[in-house]
């Protein structure tokens, strides 16, 4: 069974641009969550989606948004990029409410904002 | 709000030896889950071990075991017979069992080096 797939692996943008990151969960997983990882702040929760609905949101500005599609794939969007948005963005999927509910992570998208 | 603290930014261990990574957390909840995740240079977070707070028995997964002290809010990870492949960042994480959210609160991590 394929794992969580995140694309692209690396991305370079300039300040003020916007970016869209993609996450394909493990087949059969309907829950997707996103995390931002930086050297200074560590791992911080962005949001989680289940059945195309946002279930929880972290403490990030409105420039950070996301969505989930009917096939459970998820995208997150960051508008008006700032230098501080440079980070590794990790996606995780789970079966939510079924079985052991373990979270499985992808390898992330490394975003660099210049 | 819950917080997770890992007081050891870096640790090192000799191959085949045992090492213990520390983690403390703060919560007012009685029911929750605790995790240890490993992040190798490939960046993928890999679940090492999970503990349900209502279980008194410490979780064990092969060479990995935890010492869960609920009253002290302590959750340490012991790695026995350390191998070179164990070298990675290790993150302790908390998840509430209330409300249905899968949100994880992570500690800052401990970088483990395994010396041959």
Short mmCIF file of C-alpha atoms in Angstrom, two decimals:
data_model
loop_
_atom_site.label_atom_id
_atom_site.label_comp_id
_atom_site.label_asym_id
_atom_site.label_seq_id
_atom_site.Cartn_x
_atom_site.Cartn_y
_atom_site.Cartn_z
CA UNK A 1 0.00 0.00 0.00
CA UNK A 2 1.45 3.38 -0.97
CA UNK A 3 2.23 5.80 1.83
CA UNK A 4 1.28 9.44 2.20
CA UNK A 5 2.46 11.32 -0.87
CA UNK A 6 3.31 15.01 -0.77
CA UNK A 7 4.13 17.09 -3.81
CA UNK A 8 6.30 18.85 -4.61
CA UNK A 9 9.24 17.81 -2.39
CA UNK A 10 10.93 21.18 -2.74
CA UNK A 11 9.63 24.60 -3.63
CA UNK A 12 11.25 28.00 -3.91
CA UNK A 13 9.09 31.12 -3.96
CA UNK A 14 9.57 34.84 -3.44
CA UNK A 15 7.88 37.08 -0.93
CA UNK A 16 4.35 38.06 -1.86
CA UNK A 17 3.71 35.02 -4.04
CA UNK A 18 1.26 32.30 -3.18
CA UNK A 19 1.85 28.55 -3.06
CA UNK A 20 -0.24 25.39 -3.10
CA UNK A 21 0.96 22.14 -1.58
CA UNK A 22 -0.63 18.78 -2.24
CA UNK A 23 -1.13 15.70 -0.08
CA UNK A 24 -2.48 12.32 -1.15
CA UNK A 25 -3.36 10.16 1.87
CA UNK A 26 -2.98 6.44 2.17
CA UNK A 27 -5.73 4.63 0.30
CA UNK A 28 -8.76 4.31 2.55
CA UNK A 29 -7.71 7.11 4.89
CA UNK A 30 -10.26 9.89 5.10
CA UNK A 31 -8.58 12.18 7.59
CA UNK A 32 -5.73 14.51 6.67
CA UNK A 33 -3.86 16.94 8.89
CA UNK A 34 -1.07 19.42 8.19
CA UNK A 35 1.89 20.57 10.27
CA UNK A 36 4.54 23.25 9.84
CA UNK A 37 8.06 22.41 11.01
CA UNK A 38 10.68 25.12 11.55
CA UNK A 39 13.94 25.10 13.51
CA UNK A 40 12.69 27.84 15.81
CA UNK A 41 9.07 26.91 16.46
CA UNK A 42 9.30 23.16 15.97
CA UNK A 43 6.25 21.25 14.78
CA UNK A 44 3.01 23.20 14.83
CA UNK A 45 -0.45 22.03 13.91
CA UNK A 46 -2.05 23.84 10.99
CA UNK A 47 -5.40 22.15 10.38
CA UNK A 48 -7.15 18.84 9.93
CA UNK A 49 -9.80 17.69 7.49
CA UNK A 50 -12.24 14.83 7.47
CA UNK A 51 -14.89 14.18 4.84
CA UNK A 52 -14.06 17.45 3.10
CA UNK A 53 -14.72 19.46 6.28
CA UNK A 54 -12.18 21.30 8.38
CA UNK A 55 -12.39 19.80 11.87
CA UNK A 56 -9.77 21.78 13.68
CA UNK A 57 -7.47 24.70 12.99
CA UNK A 58 -4.23 25.81 14.57
CA UNK A 59 -3.14 29.30 15.46
CA UNK A 60 -2.03 30.53 12.05
CA UNK A 61 -3.04 33.67 10.14
CA UNK A 62 -5.75 33.58 7.51
CA UNK A 63 -3.11 33.46 4.79
CA UNK A 64 -2.93 29.76 5.50
CA UNK A 65 -5.88 27.81 4.16
CA UNK A 66 -6.65 24.31 3.08
CA UNK A 67 -9.25 22.06 1.62
CA UNK A 68 -10.01 18.41 1.12
CA UNK A 69 -11.51 16.81 -1.94
CA UNK A 70 -14.02 13.99 -2.23
CA UNK A 71 -11.20 11.51 -2.88
CA UNK A 72 -9.62 12.61 0.45
CA UNK A 73 -6.70 14.34 -1.22
CA UNK A 74 -5.88 17.63 0.44
CA UNK A 75 -4.24 20.88 -0.54
CA UNK A 76 -2.99 23.71 1.56
CA UNK A 77 -2.48 27.21 0.26
CA UNK A 78 -0.36 30.04 1.60
CA UNK A 79 -0.98 33.46 0.13
CA UNK A 80 1.22 36.55 0.28
CA UNK A 81 4.25 34.56 1.33
CA UNK A 82 6.56 35.92 4.00
CA UNK A 83 10.15 34.96 4.75
CA UNK A 84 8.97 33.33 7.96
CA UNK A 85 6.82 30.87 6.02
CA UNK A 86 9.98 29.01 5.01
CA UNK A 87 9.50 25.61 6.57
CA UNK A 88 8.94 21.91 6.07
CA UNK A 89 5.23 21.26 5.66
CA UNK A 90 4.17 17.80 6.71
CA UNK A 91 0.91 16.05 5.95
CA UNK A 92 -0.48 13.09 7.85
CA UNK A 93 -3.39 10.78 7.23
CA UNK A 94 -5.39 8.34 9.31
CA UNK A 95 -8.53 6.26 9.31
CA UNK A 96 -10.03 8.50 12.01
CA UNK A 97 -12.34 6.67 14.35
CA UNK A 98 -11.59 3.28 12.86
CA UNK A 99 -8.95 0.88 14.11
CA UNK A 100 -5.93 2.15 15.98
CA UNK A 101 -6.21 5.64 14.50
CA UNK A 102 -2.48 5.98 13.97
CA UNK A 103 -1.22 8.97 12.04
CA UNK A 104 1.00 8.26 9.06
CA UNK A 105 3.17 11.09 7.79
CA UNK A 106 4.52 11.97 4.39
CA UNK A 107 8.07 13.17 3.73
CA UNK A 108 6.96 16.76 3.51
CA UNK A 109 7.36 19.70 1.20
CA UNK A 110 10.32 21.96 1.91
CA UNK A 111 9.28 25.53 1.14
CA UNK A 112 11.89 28.25 0.84
CA UNK A 113 10.73 31.87 0.58
CA UNK A 114 13.32 34.30 -0.77
CA UNK B 1 -3.41 24.32 26.51
CA UNK B 2 -1.25 21.25 26.57
CA UNK B 3 2.52 21.50 26.36
CA UNK B 4 5.25 18.94 25.78
CA UNK B 5 8.82 19.43 26.93
CA UNK B 6 11.91 17.53 25.85
CA UNK B 7 14.77 18.76 27.97
CA UNK B 8 17.57 17.03 26.05
CA UNK B 9 18.27 18.74 22.71
CA UNK B 10 20.95 16.15 21.92
CA UNK B 11 21.91 12.70 23.14
CA UNK B 12 24.49 10.18 22.06
CA UNK B 13 24.85 6.46 22.64
CA UNK B 14 27.28 3.74 21.69
CA UNK B 15 26.06 1.07 19.34
CA UNK B 16 24.50 -1.86 21.26
CA UNK B 17 24.07 0.26 24.40
CA UNK B 18 20.86 1.56 25.95
CA UNK B 19 19.69 5.17 25.96
CA UNK B 20 16.72 6.91 27.53
CA UNK B 21 15.09 10.04 26.11
CA UNK B 22 13.05 12.22 28.44
CA UNK B 23 9.69 13.86 27.92
CA UNK B 24 7.35 15.68 30.28
CA UNK B 25 3.96 17.13 29.46
CA UNK B 26 1.37 19.35 31.01
CA UNK B 27 -2.35 18.75 30.76
CA UNK B 28 -5.47 18.97 32.87
CA UNK B 29 -7.10 16.12 30.99
CA UNK B 30 -7.29 12.59 32.33
CA UNK B 31 -7.64 10.75 29.04
CA UNK B 32 -5.09 11.21 26.28
CA UNK B 33 -2.50 9.51 24.11
CA UNK B 34 1.25 9.90 24.10
CA UNK B 35 3.57 9.11 21.23
CA UNK B 36 7.20 8.94 20.27
CA UNK B 37 7.98 9.73 16.66
CA UNK B 38 11.30 9.31 14.87
CA UNK B 39 12.37 11.66 12.08
CA UNK B 40 15.41 10.46 10.12
CA UNK B 41 17.16 12.64 7.50
CA UNK B 42 14.52 11.54 4.99
CA UNK B 43 12.20 13.87 7.02
CA UNK B 44 9.34 11.39 7.23
CA UNK B 45 7.90 11.13 10.73
CA UNK B 46 7.72 7.50 11.78
CA UNK B 47 5.66 6.33 14.74
CA UNK B 48 7.87 4.49 17.22
CA UNK B 49 5.49 3.77 20.05
CA UNK B 50 2.11 4.80 21.46
CA UNK B 51 0.73 4.87 25.00
CA UNK B 52 -2.88 5.29 26.08
CA UNK B 53 -3.11 7.21 29.33
CA UNK B 54 -5.74 4.89 30.80
CA UNK B 55 -3.38 1.93 30.51
CA UNK B 56 -1.02 1.49 33.42
CA UNK B 57 1.12 -0.99 31.57
CA UNK B 58 4.03 0.57 29.74
CA UNK B 59 4.01 0.10 25.97
CA UNK B 60 6.76 -1.92 24.31
CA UNK B 61 7.70 -2.34 20.66
CA UNK B 62 10.69 -4.63 20.18
CA UNK B 63 13.77 -2.66 21.33
CA UNK B 64 11.69 0.39 22.24
CA UNK B 65 9.86 0.77 25.52
CA UNK B 66 8.42 3.63 27.53
CA UNK B 67 8.28 4.55 31.17
CA UNK B 68 4.92 6.24 31.61
CA UNK B 69 4.43 8.01 34.92
CA UNK B 70 0.97 9.58 34.77
CA UNK B 71 1.08 11.35 38.12
CA UNK B 72 4.45 12.87 37.30
CA UNK B 73 3.37 13.58 33.71
CA UNK B 74 6.49 11.92 32.44
CA UNK B 75 6.89 9.75 29.34
CA UNK B 76 10.44 8.59 28.63
CA UNK B 77 11.60 6.40 25.76
CA UNK B 78 14.17 3.66 26.27
CA UNK B 79 16.02 2.29 23.27
CA UNK B 80 17.83 -0.97 23.96
CA UNK B 81 20.63 -2.46 21.86
CA UNK B 82 20.98 0.79 19.92
CA UNK B 83 21.64 0.47 16.22
CA UNK B 84 23.15 2.90 13.73
CA UNK B 85 19.75 3.17 12.08
CA UNK B 86 18.28 4.57 15.29
CA UNK B 87 20.12 7.84 14.70
CA UNK B 88 17.45 10.49 14.12
CA UNK B 89 15.43 13.26 15.71
CA UNK B 90 12.96 11.91 18.24
CA UNK B 91 9.78 13.80 19.06
CA UNK B 92 7.45 13.24 21.94
CA UNK B 93 3.82 14.12 21.19
CA UNK B 94 0.51 14.48 23.03
CA UNK B 95 -2.98 14.01 21.72
CA UNK B 96 -6.19 14.62 23.58
CA UNK B 97 -8.74 11.82 23.69
CA UNK B 98 -11.58 14.35 23.90
CA UNK B 99 -13.39 16.09 21.08
CA UNK B 100 -12.34 13.74 18.32
CA UNK B 101 -9.43 15.88 17.11
CA UNK B 102 -6.28 14.15 15.94
CA UNK B 103 -4.17 17.22 16.64
CA UNK B 104 -0.73 16.38 17.99
CA UNK B 105 1.24 18.69 20.27
CA UNK B 106 4.93 18.05 19.81
CA UNK B 107 7.99 18.66 21.92
CA UNK B 108 11.03 20.36 20.38
CA UNK B 109 12.78 17.07 19.79
CA UNK B 110 15.96 15.25 20.81
CA UNK B 111 18.69 14.56 18.28
CA UNK B 112 20.06 11.08 18.88
CA UNK B 113 23.51 10.16 17.61
CA UNK B 114 24.61 6.53 17.61
CA UNK B 115 28.37 6.00 17.68
CA UNK B 116 29.84 2.84 16.15
#
